[in-house]
Each structure stands twice: as structure tokens, then as C-alpha cells.
Short mmCIF file of N, CA and C in Angstrom, two decimals:
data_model
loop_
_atom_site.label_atom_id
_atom_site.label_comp_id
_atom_site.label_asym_id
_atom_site.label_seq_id
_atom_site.Cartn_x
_atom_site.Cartn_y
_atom_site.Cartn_z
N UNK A 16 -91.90 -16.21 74.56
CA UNK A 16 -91.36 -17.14 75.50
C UNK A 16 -91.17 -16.40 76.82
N UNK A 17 -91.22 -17.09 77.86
CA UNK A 17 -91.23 -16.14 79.13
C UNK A 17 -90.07 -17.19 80.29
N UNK A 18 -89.71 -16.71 80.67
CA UNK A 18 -88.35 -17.23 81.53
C UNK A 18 -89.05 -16.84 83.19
N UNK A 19 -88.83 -17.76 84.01
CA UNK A 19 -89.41 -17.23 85.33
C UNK A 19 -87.69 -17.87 86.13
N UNK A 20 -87.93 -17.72 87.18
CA UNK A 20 -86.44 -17.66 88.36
C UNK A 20 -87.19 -18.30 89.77
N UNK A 21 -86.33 -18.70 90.44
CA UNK A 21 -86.82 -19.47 91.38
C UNK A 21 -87.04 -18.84 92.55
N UNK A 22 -87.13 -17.50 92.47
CA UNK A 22 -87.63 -16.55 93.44
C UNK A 22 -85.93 -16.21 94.28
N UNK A 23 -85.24 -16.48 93.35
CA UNK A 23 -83.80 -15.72 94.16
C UNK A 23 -83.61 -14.57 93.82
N UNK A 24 -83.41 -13.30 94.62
CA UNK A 24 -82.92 -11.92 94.23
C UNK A 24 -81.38 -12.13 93.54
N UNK A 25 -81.23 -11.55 92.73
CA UNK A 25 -80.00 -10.83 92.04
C UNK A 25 -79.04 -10.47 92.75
N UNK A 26 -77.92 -11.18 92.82
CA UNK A 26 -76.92 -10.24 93.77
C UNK A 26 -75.57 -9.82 92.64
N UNK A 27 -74.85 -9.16 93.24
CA UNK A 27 -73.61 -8.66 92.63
C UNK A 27 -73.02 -10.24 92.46
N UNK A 28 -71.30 -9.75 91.40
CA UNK A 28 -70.07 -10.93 91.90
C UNK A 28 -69.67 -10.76 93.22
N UNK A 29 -69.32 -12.02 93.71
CA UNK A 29 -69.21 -12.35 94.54
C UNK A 29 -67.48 -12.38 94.89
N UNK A 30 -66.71 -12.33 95.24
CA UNK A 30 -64.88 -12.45 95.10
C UNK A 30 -64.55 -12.54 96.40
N UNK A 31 -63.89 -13.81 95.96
CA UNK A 31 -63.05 -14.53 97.00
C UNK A 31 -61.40 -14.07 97.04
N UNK A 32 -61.03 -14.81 97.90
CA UNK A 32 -59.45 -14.28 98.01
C UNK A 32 -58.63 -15.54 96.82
N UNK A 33 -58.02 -15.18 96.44
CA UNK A 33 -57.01 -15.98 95.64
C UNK A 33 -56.81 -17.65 96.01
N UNK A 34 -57.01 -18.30 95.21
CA UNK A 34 -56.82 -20.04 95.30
C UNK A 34 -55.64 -20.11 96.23
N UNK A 35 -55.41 -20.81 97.22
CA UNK A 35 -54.18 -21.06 97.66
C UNK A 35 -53.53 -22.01 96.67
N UNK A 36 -52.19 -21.99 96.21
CA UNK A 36 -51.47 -23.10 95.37
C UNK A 36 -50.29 -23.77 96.28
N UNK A 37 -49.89 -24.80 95.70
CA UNK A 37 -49.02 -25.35 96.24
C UNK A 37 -48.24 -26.03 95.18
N UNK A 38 -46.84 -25.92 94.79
CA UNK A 38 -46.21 -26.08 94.15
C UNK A 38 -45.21 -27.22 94.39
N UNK A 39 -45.05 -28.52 93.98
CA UNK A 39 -44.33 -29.38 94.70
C UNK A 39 -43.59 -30.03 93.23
N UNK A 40 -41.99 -30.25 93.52
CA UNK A 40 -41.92 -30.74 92.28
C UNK A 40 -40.58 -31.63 92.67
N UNK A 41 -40.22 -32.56 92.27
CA UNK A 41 -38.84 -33.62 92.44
C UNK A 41 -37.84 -32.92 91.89
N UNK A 42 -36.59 -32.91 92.76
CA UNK A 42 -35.32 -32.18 92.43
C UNK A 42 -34.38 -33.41 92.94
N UNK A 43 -33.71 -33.27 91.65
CA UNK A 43 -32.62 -34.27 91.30
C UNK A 43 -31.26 -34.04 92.23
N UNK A 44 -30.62 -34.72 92.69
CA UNK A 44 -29.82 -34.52 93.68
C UNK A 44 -28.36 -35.82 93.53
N UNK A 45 -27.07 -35.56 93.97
CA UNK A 45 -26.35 -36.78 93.27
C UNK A 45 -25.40 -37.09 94.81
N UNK A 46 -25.45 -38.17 95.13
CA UNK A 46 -24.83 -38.42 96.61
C UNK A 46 -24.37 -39.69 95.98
N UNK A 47 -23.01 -40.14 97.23
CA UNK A 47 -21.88 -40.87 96.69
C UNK A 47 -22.40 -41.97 97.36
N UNK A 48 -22.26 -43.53 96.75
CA UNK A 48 -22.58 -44.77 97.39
C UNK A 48 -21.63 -44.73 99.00
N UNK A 49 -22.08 -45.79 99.87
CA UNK A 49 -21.52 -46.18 100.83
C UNK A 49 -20.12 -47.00 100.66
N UNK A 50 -19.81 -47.20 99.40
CA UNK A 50 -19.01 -47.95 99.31
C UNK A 50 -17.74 -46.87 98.67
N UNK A 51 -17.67 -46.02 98.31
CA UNK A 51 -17.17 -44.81 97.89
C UNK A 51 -16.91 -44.78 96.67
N UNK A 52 -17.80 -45.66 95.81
CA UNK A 52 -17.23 -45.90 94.33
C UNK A 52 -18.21 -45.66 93.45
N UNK A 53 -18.84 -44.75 93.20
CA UNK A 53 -19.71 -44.29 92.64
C UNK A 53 -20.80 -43.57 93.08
N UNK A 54 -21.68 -42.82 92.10
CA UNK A 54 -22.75 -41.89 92.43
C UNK A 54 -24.33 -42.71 92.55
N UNK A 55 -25.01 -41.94 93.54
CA UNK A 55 -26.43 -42.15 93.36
C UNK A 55 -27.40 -41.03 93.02
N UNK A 56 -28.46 -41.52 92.10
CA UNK A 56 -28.79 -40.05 91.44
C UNK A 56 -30.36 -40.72 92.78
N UNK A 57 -30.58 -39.31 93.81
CA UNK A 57 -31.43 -39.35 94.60
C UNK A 57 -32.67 -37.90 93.94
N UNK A 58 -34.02 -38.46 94.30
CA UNK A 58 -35.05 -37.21 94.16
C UNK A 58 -35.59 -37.23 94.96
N UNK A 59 -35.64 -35.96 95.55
CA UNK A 59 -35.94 -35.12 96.79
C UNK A 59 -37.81 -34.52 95.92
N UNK A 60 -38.35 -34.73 97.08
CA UNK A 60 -39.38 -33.92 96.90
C UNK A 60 -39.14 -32.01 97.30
N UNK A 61 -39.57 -31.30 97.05
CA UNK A 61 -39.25 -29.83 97.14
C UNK A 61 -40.84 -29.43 96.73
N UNK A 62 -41.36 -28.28 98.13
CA UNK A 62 -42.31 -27.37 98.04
C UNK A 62 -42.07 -26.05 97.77
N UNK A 63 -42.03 -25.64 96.88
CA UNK A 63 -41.66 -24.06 96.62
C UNK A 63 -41.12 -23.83 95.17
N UNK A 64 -41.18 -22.56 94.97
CA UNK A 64 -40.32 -22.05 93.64
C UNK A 64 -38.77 -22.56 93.34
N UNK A 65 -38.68 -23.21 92.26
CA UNK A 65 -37.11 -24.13 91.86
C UNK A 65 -37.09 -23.48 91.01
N UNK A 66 -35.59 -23.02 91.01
CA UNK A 66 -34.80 -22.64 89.96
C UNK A 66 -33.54 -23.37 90.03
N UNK A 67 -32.64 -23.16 89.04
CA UNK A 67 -31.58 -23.68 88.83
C UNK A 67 -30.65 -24.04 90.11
N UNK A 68 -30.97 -23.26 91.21
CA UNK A 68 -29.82 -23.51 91.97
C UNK A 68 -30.51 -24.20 93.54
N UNK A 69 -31.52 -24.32 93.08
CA UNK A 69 -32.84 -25.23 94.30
C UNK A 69 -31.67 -26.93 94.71
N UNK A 70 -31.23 -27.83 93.53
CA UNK A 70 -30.74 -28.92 94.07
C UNK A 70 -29.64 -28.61 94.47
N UNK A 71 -28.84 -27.66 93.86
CA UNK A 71 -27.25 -27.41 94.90
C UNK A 71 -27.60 -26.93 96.25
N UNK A 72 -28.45 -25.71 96.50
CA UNK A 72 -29.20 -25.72 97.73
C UNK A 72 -29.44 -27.07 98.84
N UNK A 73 -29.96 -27.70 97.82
CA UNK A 73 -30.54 -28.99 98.53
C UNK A 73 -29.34 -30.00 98.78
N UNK A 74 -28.41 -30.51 98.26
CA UNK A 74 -26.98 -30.82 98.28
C UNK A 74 -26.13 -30.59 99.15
N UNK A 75 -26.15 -28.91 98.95
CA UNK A 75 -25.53 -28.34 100.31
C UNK A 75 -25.86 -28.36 101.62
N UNK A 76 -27.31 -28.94 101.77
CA UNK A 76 -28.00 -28.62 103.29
C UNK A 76 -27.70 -30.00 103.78
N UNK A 77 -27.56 -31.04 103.28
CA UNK A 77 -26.74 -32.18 103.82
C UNK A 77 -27.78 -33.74 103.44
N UNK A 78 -27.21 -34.41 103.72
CA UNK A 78 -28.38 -35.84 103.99
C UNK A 78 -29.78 -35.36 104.74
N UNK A 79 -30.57 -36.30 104.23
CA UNK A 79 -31.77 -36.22 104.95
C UNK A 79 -31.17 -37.87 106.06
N UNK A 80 -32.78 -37.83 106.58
CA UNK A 80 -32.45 -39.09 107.12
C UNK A 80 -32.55 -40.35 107.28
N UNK A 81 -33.33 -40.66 105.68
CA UNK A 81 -33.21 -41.45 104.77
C UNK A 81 -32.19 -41.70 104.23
N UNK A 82 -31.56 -40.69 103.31
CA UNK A 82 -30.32 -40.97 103.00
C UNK A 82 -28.86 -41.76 103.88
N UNK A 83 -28.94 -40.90 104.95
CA UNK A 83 -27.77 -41.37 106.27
C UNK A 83 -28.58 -42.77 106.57
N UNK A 84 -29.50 -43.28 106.94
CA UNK A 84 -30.11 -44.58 107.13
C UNK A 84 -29.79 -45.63 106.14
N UNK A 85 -29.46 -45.37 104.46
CA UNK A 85 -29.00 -46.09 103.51
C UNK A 85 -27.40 -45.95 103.85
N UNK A 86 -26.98 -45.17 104.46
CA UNK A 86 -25.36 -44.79 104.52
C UNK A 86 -24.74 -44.47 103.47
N UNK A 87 -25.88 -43.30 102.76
CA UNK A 87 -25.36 -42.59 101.44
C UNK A 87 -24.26 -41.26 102.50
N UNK A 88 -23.24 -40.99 101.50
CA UNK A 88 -22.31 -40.11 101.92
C UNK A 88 -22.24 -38.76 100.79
N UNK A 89 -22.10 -37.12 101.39
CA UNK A 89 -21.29 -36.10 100.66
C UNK A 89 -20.23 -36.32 100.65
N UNK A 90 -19.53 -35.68 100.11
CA UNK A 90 -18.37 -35.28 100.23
C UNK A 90 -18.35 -33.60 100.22
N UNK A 91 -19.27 -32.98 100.06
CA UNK A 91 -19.72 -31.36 99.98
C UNK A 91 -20.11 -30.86 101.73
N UNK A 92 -19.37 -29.72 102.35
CA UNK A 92 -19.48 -29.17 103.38
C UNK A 92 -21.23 -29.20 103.58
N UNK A 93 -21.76 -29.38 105.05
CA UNK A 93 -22.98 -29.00 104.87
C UNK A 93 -22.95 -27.89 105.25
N UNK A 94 -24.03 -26.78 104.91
CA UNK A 94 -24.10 -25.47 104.78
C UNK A 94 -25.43 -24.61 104.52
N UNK A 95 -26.24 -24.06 105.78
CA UNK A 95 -27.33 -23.51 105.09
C UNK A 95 -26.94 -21.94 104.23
N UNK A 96 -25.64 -21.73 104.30
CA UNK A 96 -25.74 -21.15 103.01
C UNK A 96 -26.08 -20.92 101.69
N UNK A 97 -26.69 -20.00 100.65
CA UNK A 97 -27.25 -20.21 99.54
C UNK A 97 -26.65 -19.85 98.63
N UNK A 98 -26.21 -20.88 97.37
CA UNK A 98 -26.07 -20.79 95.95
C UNK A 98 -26.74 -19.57 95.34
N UNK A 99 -26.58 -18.96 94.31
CA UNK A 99 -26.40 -18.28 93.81
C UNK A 99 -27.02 -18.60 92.24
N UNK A 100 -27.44 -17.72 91.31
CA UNK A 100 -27.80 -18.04 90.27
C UNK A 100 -26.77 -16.76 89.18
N UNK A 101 -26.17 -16.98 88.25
CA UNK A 101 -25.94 -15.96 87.90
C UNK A 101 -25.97 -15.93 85.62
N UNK A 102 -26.76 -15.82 85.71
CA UNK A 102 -27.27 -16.59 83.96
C UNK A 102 -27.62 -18.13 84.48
N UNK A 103 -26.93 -18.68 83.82
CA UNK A 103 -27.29 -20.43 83.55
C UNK A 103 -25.80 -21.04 84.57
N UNK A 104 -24.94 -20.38 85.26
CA UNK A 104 -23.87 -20.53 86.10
C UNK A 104 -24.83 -20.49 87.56
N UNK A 105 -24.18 -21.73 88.42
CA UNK A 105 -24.14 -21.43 89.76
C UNK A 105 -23.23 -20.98 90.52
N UNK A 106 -23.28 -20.20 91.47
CA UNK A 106 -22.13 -19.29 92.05
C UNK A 106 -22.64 -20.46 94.05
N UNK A 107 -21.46 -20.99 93.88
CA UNK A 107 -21.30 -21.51 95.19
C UNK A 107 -21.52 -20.70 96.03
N UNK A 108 -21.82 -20.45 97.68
CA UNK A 108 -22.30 -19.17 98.36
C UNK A 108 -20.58 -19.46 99.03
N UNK A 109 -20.65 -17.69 99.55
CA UNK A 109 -19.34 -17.40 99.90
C UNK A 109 -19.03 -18.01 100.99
N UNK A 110 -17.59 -18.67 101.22
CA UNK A 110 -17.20 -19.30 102.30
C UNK A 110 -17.05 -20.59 101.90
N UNK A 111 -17.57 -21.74 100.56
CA UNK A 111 -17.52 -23.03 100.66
C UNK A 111 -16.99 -23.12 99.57
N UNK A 112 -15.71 -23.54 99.73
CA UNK A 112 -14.64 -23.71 98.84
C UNK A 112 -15.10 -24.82 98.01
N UNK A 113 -14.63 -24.51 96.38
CA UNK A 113 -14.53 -25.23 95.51
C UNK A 113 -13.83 -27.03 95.97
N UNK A 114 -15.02 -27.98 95.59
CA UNK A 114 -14.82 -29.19 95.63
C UNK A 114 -13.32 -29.70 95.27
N UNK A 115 -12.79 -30.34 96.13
CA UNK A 115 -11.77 -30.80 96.36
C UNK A 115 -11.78 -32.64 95.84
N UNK A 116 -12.65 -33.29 96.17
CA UNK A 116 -12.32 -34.84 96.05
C UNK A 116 -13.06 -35.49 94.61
N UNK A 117 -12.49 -35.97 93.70
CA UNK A 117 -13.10 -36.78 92.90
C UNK A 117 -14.60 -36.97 93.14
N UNK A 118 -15.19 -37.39 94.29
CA UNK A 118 -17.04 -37.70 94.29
C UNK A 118 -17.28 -36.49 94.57
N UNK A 119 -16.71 -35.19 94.91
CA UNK A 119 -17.52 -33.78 95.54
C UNK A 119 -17.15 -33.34 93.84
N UNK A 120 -16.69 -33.13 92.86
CA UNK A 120 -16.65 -32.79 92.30
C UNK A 120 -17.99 -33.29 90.99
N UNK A 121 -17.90 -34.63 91.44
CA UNK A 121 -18.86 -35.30 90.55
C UNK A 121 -20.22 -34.88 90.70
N UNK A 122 -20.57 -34.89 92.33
CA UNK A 122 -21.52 -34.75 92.88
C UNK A 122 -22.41 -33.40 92.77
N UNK A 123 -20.93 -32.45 92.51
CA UNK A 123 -21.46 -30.83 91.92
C UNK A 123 -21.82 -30.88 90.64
N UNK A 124 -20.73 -31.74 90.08
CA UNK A 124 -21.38 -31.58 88.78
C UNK A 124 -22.50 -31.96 88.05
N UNK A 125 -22.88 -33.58 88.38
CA UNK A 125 -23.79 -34.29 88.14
C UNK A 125 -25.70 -33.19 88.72
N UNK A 126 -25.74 -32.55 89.84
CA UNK A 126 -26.06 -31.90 90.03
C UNK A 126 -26.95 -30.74 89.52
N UNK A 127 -25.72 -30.22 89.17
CA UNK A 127 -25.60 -29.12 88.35
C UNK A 127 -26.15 -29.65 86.81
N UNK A 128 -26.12 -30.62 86.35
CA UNK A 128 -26.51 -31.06 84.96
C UNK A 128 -27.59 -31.38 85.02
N UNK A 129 -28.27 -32.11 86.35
CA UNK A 129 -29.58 -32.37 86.27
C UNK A 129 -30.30 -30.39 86.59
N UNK A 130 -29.82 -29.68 87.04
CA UNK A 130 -30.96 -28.95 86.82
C UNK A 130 -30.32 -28.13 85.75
N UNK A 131 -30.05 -28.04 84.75
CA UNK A 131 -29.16 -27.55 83.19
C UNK A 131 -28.29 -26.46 83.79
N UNK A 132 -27.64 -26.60 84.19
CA UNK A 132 -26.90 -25.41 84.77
C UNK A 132 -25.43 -25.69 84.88
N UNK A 133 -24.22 -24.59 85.20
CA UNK A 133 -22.78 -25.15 85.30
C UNK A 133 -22.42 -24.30 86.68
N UNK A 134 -21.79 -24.80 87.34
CA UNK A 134 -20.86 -24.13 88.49
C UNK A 134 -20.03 -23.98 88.57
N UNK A 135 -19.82 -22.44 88.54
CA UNK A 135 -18.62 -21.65 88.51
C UNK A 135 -17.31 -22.28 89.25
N UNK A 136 -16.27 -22.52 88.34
CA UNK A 136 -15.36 -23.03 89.33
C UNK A 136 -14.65 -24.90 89.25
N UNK A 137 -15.88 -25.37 88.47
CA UNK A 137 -15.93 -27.20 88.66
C UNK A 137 -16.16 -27.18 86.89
N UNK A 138 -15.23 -28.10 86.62
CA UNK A 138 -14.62 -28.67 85.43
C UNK A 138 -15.88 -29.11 84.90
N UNK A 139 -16.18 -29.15 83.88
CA UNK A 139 -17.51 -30.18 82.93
C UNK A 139 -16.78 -31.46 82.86
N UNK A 140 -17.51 -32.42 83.00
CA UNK A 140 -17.04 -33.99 82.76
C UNK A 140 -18.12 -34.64 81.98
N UNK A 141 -17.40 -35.51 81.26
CA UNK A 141 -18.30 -36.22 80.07
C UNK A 141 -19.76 -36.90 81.43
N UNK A 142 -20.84 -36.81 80.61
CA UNK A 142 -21.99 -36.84 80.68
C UNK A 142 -22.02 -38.50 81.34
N UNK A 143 -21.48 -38.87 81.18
CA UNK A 143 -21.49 -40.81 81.51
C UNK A 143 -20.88 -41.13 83.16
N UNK A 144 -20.43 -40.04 83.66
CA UNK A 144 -19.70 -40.60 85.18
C UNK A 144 -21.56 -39.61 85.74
N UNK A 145 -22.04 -39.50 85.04
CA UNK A 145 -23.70 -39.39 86.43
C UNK A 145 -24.87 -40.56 86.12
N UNK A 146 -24.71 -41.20 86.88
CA UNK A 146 -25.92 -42.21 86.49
C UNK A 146 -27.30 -42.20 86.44
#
């Protein structure tokens, strides 16, 4: 049997630079109705590496402006300060005092449960006050 080629020379591999990736994934986020009586569980789109402390991050940096346009409210300081990871605990970043009001507390916590994690500092509450 005889094999012929289409008259192309042989070259080496050829190597390119690395695939660019892009990593995009929904992070769960918990902001208080306009009416001040309950939570809204909001998802944020997020480009980059998430770990546990990516939605308190995101929490802490304040409303978007979508959110303020619905007249969703924090009750959490805004702050580009960064959370902290420390095991499966979030460590609030230094300077932003432990939640003070019934919805900032919820809002950490609920939070904090959507990405499996606890924050140092804020009480666990039965699983049913995050919607």
C-alpha cells in the first residue's frame, strides 16, 4: 500500500499561547425590601475567581444601580474593604463593625449561607428567615 501527501512539507508543533478563559458565575447576595420587612435573595453576575467570601465582598461594596432603581436597601456600611476567609468562617475586614439591626444581621447571614460559610461574630439563625 503506498500513502502519498499533498505536497506539504513537514513542520514541527506548532504552540500557541494559552486559551484565554473567562470565568463568570452568579453570586447570591441578600438585600432588604423597600418596605423594610423582609429579605430579597438578589444574583449578581461576578467575573473572576469566587470563593467563599466573593458575595460578602459583593454586599459590602453597596447597591448596584439596579438595585437602588427597585429601592432595594442595606443596612451593611458600604465599604471597598475586603472580607476575609479564614477556614469555612468569614472575617469581616477591619474597621466594619459587627451588624447592628435585625435586616444587617439577616442580610450577613443569609449571605453567608448562600455561599456555605459563617461570619465571625453574627449569630446562626434558623434557615427559614432567608428566602
Amino acid at each position: 500500500m503506498t500513502l502519498t501527501a499533498c505536497g506539504i512539507r513537514p513542520t514541527s508543533v506548532l504552540t500557541g499561547a494559552e486559551a484565554p478563559t473567562v470565568s463568570s458565575h452568579s453570586v447570591t447576595i441578600y438585600l432588604v425590601k423597600p418596605e423594610r420587612d423582609g429579605l430579597v435573595r438578589r444574583n449578581r453576575d461576578y467575573t473572576g475567581t469566587v470563593d467563599i467570601t466573593t458575595a460578602m465582598n459583593l454586599l459590602l461594596a453597596g447597591l448596584t444601580d439596579e438595585e437602588q432603581k427597585l429601592g432595594l436597601v442595606s443596612e451593611l456600611p458600604t465599604t471597598s474593604a475586603k472580607a476575609i476567609a479564614v477556614q469555612n468562617v468569614i472575617v469581616m475586614p477591619q474597621g466594619v463593625e459587627p451588624p447592628s439591626s435585625k435586616w444587617a444581621v439577616f442580610q450577613v447571614h443569609c449571605t453567608a449561607l448562600a455561599s456555605r460559610a459563617k461570619v465571625a461574630g453574627v449569630e446562626s439563625l434558623p434557615d427559614e428567615n432567608c428566602p
